[in-house]
Short mmCIF file of C-alpha atoms in Angstrom, two decimals:
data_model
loop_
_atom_site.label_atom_id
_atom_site.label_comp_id
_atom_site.label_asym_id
_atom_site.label_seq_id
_atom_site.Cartn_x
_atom_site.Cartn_y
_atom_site.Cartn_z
CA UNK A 1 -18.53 -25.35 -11.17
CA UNK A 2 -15.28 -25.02 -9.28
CA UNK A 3 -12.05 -23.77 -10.95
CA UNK A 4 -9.82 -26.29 -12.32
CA UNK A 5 -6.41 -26.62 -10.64
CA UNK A 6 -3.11 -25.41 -12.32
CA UNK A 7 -1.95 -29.39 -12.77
CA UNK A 8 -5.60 -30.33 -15.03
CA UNK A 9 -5.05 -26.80 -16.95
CA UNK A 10 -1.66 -26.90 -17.51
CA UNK A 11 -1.25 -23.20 -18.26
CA UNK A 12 1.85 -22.10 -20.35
CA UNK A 13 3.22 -19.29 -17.90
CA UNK A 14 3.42 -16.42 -21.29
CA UNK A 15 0.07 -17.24 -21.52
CA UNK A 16 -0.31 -16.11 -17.79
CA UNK A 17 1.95 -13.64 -17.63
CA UNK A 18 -0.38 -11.55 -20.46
CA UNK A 19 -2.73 -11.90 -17.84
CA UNK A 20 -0.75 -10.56 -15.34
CA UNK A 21 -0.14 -7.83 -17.22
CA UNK A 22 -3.29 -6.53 -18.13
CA UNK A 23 -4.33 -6.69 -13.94
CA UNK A 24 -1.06 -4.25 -13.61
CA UNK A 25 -2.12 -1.99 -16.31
CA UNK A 26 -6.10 -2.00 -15.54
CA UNK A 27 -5.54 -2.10 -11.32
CA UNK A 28 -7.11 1.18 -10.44
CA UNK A 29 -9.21 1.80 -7.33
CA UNK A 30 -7.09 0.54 -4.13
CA UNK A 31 -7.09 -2.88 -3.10
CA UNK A 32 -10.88 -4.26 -3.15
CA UNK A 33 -11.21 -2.96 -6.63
CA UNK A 34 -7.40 -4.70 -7.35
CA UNK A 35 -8.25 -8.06 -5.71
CA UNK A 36 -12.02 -7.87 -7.27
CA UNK A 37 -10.51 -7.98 -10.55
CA UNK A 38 -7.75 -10.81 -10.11
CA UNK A 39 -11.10 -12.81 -8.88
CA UNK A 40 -12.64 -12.35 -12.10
CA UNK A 41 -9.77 -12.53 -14.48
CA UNK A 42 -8.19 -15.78 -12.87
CA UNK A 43 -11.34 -17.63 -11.10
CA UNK A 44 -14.04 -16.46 -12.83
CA UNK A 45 -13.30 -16.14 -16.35
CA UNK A 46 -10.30 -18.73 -16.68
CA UNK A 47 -11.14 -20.89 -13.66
CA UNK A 48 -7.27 -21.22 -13.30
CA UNK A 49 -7.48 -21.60 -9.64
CA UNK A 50 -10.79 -22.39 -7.08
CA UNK A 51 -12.47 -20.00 -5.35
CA UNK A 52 -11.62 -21.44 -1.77
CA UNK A 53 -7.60 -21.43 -2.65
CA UNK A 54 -8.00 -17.62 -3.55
CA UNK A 55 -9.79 -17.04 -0.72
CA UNK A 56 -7.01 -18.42 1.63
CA UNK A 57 -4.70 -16.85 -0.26
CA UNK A 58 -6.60 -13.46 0.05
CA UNK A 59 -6.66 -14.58 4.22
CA UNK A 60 -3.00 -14.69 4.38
CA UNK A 61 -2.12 -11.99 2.31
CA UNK A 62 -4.24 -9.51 4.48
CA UNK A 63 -2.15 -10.49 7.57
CA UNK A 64 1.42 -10.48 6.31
CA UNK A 65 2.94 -6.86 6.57
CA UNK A 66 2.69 -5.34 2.83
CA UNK A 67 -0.33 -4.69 0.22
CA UNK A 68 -2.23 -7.20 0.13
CA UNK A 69 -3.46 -7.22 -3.39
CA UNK A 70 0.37 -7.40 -4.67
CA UNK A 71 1.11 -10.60 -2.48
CA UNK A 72 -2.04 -12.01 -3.75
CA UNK A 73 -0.91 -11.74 -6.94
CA UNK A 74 2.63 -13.17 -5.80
CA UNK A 75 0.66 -16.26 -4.38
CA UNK A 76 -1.67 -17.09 -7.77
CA UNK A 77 2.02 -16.52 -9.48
CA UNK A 78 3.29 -18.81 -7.57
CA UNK A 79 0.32 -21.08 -7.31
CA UNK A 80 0.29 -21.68 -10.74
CA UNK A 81 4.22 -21.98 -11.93
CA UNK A 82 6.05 -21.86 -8.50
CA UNK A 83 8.76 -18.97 -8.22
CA UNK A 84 8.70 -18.12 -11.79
CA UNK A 85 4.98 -17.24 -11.57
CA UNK A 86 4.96 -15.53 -8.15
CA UNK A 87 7.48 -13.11 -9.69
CA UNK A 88 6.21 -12.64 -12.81
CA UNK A 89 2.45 -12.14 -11.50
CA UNK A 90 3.80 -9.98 -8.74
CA UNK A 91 5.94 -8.17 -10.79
CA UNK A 92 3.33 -7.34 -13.43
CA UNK A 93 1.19 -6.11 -10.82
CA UNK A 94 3.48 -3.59 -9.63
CA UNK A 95 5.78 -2.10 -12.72
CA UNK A 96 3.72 -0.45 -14.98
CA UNK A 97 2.09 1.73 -12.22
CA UNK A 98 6.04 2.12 -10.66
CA UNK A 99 7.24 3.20 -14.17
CA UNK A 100 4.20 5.90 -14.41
CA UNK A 101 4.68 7.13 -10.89
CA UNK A 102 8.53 8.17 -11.76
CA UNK A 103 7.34 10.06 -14.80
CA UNK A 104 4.56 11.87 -12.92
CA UNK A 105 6.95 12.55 -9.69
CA UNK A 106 9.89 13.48 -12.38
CA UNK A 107 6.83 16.20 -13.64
CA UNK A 108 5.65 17.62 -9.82
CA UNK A 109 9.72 17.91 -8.97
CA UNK A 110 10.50 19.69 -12.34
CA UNK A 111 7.66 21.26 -13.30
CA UNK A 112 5.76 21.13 -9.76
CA UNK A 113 5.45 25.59 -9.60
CA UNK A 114 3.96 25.85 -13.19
CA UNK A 115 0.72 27.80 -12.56
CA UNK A 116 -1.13 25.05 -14.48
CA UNK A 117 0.96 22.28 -12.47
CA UNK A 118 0.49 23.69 -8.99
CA UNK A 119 -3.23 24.34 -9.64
CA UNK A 120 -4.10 20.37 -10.50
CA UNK A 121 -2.45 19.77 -7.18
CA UNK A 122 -4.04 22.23 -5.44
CA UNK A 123 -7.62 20.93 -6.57
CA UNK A 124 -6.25 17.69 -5.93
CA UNK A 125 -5.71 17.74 -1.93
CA UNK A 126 -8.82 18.44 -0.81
CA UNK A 127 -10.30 15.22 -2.59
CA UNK A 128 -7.26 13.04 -1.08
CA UNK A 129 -8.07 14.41 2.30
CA UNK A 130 -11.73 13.00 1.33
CA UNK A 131 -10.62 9.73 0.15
CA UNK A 132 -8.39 9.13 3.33
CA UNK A 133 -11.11 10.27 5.64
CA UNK A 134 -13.60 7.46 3.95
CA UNK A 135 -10.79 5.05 4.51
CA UNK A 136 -10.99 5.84 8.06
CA UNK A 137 -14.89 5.09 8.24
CA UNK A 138 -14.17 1.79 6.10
CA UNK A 139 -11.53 0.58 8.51
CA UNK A 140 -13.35 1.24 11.43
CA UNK A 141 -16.49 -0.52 10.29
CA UNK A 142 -14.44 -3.74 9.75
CA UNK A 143 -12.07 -3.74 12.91
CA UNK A 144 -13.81 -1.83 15.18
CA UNK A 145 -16.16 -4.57 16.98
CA UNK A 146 -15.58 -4.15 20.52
CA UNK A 147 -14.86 -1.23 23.29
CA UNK A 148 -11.72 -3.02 23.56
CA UNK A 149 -10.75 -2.25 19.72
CA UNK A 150 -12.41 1.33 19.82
CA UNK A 151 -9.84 1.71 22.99
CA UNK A 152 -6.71 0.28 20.80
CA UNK A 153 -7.41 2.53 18.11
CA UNK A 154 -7.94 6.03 20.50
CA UNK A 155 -4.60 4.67 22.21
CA UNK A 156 -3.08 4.45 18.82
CA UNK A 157 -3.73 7.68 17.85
CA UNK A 158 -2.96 9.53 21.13
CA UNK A 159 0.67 7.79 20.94
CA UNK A 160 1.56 8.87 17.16
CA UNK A 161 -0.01 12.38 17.78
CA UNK A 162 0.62 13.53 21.34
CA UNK A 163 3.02 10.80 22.61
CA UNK A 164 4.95 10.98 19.09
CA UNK A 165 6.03 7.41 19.33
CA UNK A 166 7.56 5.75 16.25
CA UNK A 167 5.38 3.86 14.30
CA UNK A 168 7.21 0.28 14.57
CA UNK A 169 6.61 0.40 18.26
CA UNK A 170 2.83 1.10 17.87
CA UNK A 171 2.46 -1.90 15.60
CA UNK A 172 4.17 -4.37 17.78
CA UNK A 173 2.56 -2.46 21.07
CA UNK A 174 -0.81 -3.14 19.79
CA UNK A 175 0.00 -6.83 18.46
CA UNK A 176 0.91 -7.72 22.09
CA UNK A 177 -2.74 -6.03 23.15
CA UNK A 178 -4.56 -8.35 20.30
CA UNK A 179 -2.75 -11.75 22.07
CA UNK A 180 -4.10 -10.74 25.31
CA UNK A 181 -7.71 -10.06 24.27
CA UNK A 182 -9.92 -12.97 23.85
CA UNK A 183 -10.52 -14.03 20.19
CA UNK A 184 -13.03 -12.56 18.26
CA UNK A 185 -14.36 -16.13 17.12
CA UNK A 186 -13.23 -19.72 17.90
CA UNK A 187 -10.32 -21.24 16.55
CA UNK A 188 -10.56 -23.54 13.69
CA UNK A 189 -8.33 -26.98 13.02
CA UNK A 190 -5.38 -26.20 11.21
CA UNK A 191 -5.12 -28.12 7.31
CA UNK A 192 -3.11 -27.90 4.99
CA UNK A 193 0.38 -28.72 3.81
CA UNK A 194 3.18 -29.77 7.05
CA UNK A 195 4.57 -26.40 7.77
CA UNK A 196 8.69 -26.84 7.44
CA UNK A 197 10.07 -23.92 9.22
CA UNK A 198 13.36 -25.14 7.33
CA UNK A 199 12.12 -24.20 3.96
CA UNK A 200 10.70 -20.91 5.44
CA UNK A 201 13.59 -20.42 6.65
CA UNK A 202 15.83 -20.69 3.55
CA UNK A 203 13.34 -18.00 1.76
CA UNK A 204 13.58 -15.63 4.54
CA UNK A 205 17.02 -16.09 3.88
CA UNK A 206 17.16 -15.64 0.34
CA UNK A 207 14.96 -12.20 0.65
CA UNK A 208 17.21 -10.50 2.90
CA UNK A 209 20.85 -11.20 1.80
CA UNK A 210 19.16 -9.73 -1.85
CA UNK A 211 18.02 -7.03 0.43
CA UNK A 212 21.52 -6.93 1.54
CA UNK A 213 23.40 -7.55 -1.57
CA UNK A 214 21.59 -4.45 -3.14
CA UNK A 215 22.15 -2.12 -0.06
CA UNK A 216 25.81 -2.77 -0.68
CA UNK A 217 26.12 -2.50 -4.12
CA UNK A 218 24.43 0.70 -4.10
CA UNK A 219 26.60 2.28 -1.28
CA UNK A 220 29.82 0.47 -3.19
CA UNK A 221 28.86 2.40 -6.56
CA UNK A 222 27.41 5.67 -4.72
CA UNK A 223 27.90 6.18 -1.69
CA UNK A 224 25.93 6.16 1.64
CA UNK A 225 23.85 10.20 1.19
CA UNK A 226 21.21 9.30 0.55
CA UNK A 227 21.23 5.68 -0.13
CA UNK A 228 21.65 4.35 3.44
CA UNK A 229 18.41 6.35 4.40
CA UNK A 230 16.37 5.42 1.67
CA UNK A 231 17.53 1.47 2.29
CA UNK A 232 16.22 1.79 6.13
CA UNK A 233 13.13 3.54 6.01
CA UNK A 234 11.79 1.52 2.91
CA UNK A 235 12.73 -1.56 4.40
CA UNK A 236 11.72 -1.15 7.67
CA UNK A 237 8.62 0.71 6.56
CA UNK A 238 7.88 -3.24 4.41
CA UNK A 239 7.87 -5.40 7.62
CA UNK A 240 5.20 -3.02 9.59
CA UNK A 241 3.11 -2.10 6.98
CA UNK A 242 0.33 -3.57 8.41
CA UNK A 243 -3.33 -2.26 7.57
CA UNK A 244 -2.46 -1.35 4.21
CA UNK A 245 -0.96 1.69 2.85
CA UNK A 246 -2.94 4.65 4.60
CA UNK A 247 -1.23 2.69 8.03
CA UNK A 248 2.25 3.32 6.87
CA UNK A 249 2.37 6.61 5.34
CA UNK A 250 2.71 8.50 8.91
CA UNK A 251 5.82 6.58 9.41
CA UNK A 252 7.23 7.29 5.84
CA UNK A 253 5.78 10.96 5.75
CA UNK A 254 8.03 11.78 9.18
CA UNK A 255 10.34 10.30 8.18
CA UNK A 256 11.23 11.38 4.81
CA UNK A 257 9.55 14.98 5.55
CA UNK A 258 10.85 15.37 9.02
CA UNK A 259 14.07 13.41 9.02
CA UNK A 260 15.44 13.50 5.89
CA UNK A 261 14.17 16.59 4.61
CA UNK A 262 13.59 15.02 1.10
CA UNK A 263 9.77 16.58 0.14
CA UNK A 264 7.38 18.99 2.02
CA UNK A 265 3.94 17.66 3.34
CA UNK A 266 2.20 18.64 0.60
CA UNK A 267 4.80 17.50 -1.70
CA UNK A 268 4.16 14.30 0.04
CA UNK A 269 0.09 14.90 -0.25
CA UNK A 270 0.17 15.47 -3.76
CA UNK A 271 1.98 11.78 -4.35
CA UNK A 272 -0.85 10.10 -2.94
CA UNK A 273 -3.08 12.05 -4.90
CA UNK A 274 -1.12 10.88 -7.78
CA UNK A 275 -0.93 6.96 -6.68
CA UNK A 276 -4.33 7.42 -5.99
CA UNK A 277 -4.94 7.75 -9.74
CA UNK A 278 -2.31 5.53 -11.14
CA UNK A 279 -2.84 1.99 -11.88
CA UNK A 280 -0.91 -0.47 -8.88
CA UNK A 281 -1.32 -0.77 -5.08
CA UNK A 282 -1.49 2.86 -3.30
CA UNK A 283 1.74 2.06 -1.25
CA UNK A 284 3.59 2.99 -4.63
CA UNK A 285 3.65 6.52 -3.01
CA UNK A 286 6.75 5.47 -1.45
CA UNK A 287 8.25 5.27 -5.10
CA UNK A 288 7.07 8.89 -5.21
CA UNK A 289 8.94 10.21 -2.04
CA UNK A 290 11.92 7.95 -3.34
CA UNK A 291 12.29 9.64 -6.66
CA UNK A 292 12.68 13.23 -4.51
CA UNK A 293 15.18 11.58 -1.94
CA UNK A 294 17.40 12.17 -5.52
CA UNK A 295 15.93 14.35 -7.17
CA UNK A 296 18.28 17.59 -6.47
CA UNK A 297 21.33 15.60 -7.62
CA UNK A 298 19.54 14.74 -10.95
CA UNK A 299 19.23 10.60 -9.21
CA UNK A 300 15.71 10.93 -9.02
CA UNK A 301 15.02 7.95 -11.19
CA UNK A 302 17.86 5.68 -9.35
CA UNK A 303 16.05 6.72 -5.77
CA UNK A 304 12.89 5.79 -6.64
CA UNK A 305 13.58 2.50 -8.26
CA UNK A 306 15.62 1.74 -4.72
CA UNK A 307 12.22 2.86 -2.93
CA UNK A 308 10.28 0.53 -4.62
CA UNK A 309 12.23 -2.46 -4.58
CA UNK A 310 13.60 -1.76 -0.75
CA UNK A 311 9.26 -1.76 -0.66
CA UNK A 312 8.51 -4.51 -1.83
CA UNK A 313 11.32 -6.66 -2.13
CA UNK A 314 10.09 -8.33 1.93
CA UNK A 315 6.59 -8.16 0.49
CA UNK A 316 8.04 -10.81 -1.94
CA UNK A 317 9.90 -12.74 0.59
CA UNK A 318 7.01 -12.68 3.09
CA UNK A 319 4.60 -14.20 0.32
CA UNK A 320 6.93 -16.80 -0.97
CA UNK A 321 8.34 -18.16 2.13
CA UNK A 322 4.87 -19.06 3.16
CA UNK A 323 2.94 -20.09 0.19
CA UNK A 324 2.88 -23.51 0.13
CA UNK A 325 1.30 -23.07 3.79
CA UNK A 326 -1.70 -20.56 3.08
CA UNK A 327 -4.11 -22.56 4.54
CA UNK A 328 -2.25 -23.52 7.96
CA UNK A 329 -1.13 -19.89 8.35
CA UNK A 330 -4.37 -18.33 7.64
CA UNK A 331 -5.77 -20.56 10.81
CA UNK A 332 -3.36 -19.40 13.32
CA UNK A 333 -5.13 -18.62 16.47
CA UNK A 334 -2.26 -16.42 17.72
CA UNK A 335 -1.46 -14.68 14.76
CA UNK A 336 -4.99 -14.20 14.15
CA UNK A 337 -5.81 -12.71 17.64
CA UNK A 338 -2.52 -10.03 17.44
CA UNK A 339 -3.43 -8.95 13.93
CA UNK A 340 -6.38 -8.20 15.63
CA UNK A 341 -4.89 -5.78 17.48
CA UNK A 342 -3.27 -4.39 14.94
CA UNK A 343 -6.35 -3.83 13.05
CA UNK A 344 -7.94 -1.88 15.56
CA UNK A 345 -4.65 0.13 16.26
CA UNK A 346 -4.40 1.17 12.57
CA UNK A 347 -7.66 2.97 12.57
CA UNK A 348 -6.19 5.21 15.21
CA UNK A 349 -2.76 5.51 12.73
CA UNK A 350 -4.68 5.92 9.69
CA UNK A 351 -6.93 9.02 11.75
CA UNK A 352 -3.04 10.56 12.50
CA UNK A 353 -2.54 10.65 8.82
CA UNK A 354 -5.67 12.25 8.25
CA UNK A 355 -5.21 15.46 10.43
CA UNK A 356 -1.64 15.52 9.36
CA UNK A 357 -2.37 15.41 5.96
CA UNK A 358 -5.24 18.05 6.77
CA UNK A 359 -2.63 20.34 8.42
CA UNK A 360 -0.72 20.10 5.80
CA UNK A 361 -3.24 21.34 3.04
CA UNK A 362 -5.28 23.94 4.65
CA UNK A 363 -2.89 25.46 7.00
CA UNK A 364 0.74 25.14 5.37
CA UNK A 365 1.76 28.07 7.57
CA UNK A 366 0.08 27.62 10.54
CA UNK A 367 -3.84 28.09 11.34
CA UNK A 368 -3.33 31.98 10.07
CA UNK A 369 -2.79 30.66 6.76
CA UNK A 370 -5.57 28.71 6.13
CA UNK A 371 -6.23 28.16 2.78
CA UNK A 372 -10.04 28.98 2.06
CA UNK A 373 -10.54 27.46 -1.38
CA UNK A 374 -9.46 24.24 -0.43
CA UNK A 375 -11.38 24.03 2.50
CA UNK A 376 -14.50 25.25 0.02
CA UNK A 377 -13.33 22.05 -2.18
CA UNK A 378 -13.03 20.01 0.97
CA UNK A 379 -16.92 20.56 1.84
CA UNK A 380 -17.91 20.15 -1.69
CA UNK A 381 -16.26 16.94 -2.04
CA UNK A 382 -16.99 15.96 1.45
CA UNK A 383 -20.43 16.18 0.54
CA UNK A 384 -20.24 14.63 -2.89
CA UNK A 385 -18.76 11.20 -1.32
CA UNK A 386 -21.76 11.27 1.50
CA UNK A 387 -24.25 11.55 -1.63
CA UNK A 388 -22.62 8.59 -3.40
CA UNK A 389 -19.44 6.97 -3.27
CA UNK A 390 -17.50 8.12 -5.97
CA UNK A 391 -14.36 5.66 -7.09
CA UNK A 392 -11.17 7.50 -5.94
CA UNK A 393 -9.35 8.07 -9.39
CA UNK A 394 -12.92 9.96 -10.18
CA UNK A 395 -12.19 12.50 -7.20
CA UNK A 396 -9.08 12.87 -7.98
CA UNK A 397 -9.87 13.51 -11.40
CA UNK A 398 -12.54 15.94 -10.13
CA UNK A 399 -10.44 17.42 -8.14
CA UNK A 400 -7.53 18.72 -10.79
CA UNK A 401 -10.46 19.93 -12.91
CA UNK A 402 -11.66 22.18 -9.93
CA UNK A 403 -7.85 23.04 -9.27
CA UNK A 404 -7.76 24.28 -12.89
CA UNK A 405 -11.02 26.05 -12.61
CA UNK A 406 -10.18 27.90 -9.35
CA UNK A 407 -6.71 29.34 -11.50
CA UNK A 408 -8.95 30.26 -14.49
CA UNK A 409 -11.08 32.41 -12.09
CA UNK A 410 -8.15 34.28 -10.54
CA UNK A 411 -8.89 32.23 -6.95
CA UNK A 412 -5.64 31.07 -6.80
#
């Protein structure tokens, strides 16, 4: 039996919106996990909306820069109660984990060189470095389909780590690659509702002068150190953040490690250990790095709420601007054939973040310093996710306990 359509239903949106809430608070385990359960909550168990409208919702949402499980829930939002919905659902999806990152970042900044502190994270990296090495495998199973895309993604990777080129330009480098490759499968008639590029338009609109409006508020009240910095790189960081949130974190890690000095690498490792375990879409780690832009003049809190909106404020915009056209979008040939492109490109960007990360946690100092227990925690874990693949909050997990063990023993 097919799901019943929001008019026949007529759903009360604070009946909804408790709905909403629980996804938020019970979205653990990155985005198939995320998008897995809105499927059951909302189609399965509710039949609020049919299967094929959450599918093309799903479609578009995995082509528009920004996680796609958040702008999924945006679109069902939305799908059900218009703008109201879309931010309420989306909103849901993303605050409680946002609120529990700035406690936990607020705990690594003050409290990061307790023994007891700096041993979780210790145990911690190695089974990140596991979980974004798998996520390198998984994304090269699904976009990786011809020599072609195997060539994208070596080209990728040779830019960001020999080349060094920024990671905007590698994004739109390899979407003008994906138009000039044949498609990977015929197009398909375009349905649907009549695309207005007026109405698109106006929400496009909308988005940015909020985008705007905040920047200059916030540099009004408190100046531009480090608020203009924080305003560009989260922003800018939104509209390329294709390939989900492993794809973007080379840009923000440079930037906010290299440029702005706010966190060290491993600083930066340990908060996507922590959004690895927190409930919400991984790209949260940006809330993370934002709460340590301010967290030396005690604006920690203020930093990181800028972070995430400046994140996901054009993930919002993107979704809503083209909602009522999921199903025309989602069977653009062009658009299609350069997010392509990019698909195969981020497997090379998401390999860049793996050896940086890498660097990062077994050689702080250089290859002289490498860091032996981690590297013993690295095989162990390596080996545990080869024998069965373990959920990541359960690495994670396993890997503070080992942290803890290794100080117990006098290792570390």
């Amino acid at each position: 039996m097919s799901a019943a359509s929001e008019p026949e239903r007529k759903i009360r949106l604070a009946q909804a919106l408790a709905i909403y809430l629980k996804i938020g608070l019970l979205s653990f385990g990155g985005p198939a996990g995320q998008i897995a359960l809105m499927h059951d909550e909302i189609v399965e168990r509710r039949r609020w909306v049919r299967d094929g409208d959450f599918a093309n919702g799903l479609s578009v949402a995995m082509v528009l820069p920004g996680p796609e499980a958040q702008q999924l829930a945006t679109w069902l939002g939305w799908r059900l109660h218009g703008l109201a919905g879309g931010l309420a659902a989306g909103l849901a999806f993303i605050l409680p984990g946002a609120a529990l990152m700035i406690l936990l970042a607020w705990i690594a900044a003050a409290h990061g060189q307790m023994p007891l502190v700096a041993a979780v994270f210790y145990g911690i990296q190695p089974a990140v470095l596991v979980i974004v090495a798998r996520a390198v495998v998984n994304l090269g199973r699904r976009a990786l389909a011809r020599p072609a895309d195997w060539a994208l993604a070596g080209a990728a990777f040779g830019l960001l780590w020999g080349a060094g080129l920024p990671f905007p330009l590698i994004i739109g480098l390899a979407a003008l690659a994906g138009l000039l490759l044949p498609p990977k499968a015929p197009p398909q008639p375009v349905a649907g509702a009549p695309f207005s590029a007026g109405q698109v338009a106006r929400t496009l609109a909308a988005g940015l002068g909020l985008i705007a409006a905040v920047w200059l508020g916030v540099r009004a009240l408190f100046g531009a150190d480090p608020f203009d910095g924080i305003a560009y790189l989260f922003t800018t960081a939104a509209f390329v953040s294709f390939g989900g949130a492993y794809a973007l974190l080379p840009y923000v890690a440079e930037r906010a490690v290299e440029i702005y000095g706010w966190l060290t690498p491993a600083q930066m490792l340990n908060g996507l250990a922590i959004a690895e375990a927190t409930p919400g879409p991984l790209i949260l780690v940006t809330t993370y790095a934002g709460f340590f832009a301010g967290a030396g003049s005690g604006q920690g809190a203020l930093t990181a709420a800028l972070a995430t909106f400046y994140t996901f404020a054009p993930s919002f915009t993107l979704i809503l601007a083209v909602a009522p056209y999921v199903a025309a979008v989602e069977r653009q040939p062009l658009l299609r054939r350069a997010l392509a492109g990019v698909s195969a490109a981020v497997v090379g960007v998401v390999l860049n973040l793996a050896v940086y990360l890498a660097e990062a946690a077994l050689m702080p100092a250089g290859p002289a310093s490498l860091e032996r227990p981690k590297l013993a925690l690295l095989a162990l874990f390596a080996a545990a996710a080869l024998w069965r693949p373990w959920p990541m909050h359960v690495l994670v997990l396993a890997g503070a306990v080992a942290g803890l063990a290794l100080l117990g023993a006098g290792a570390i």
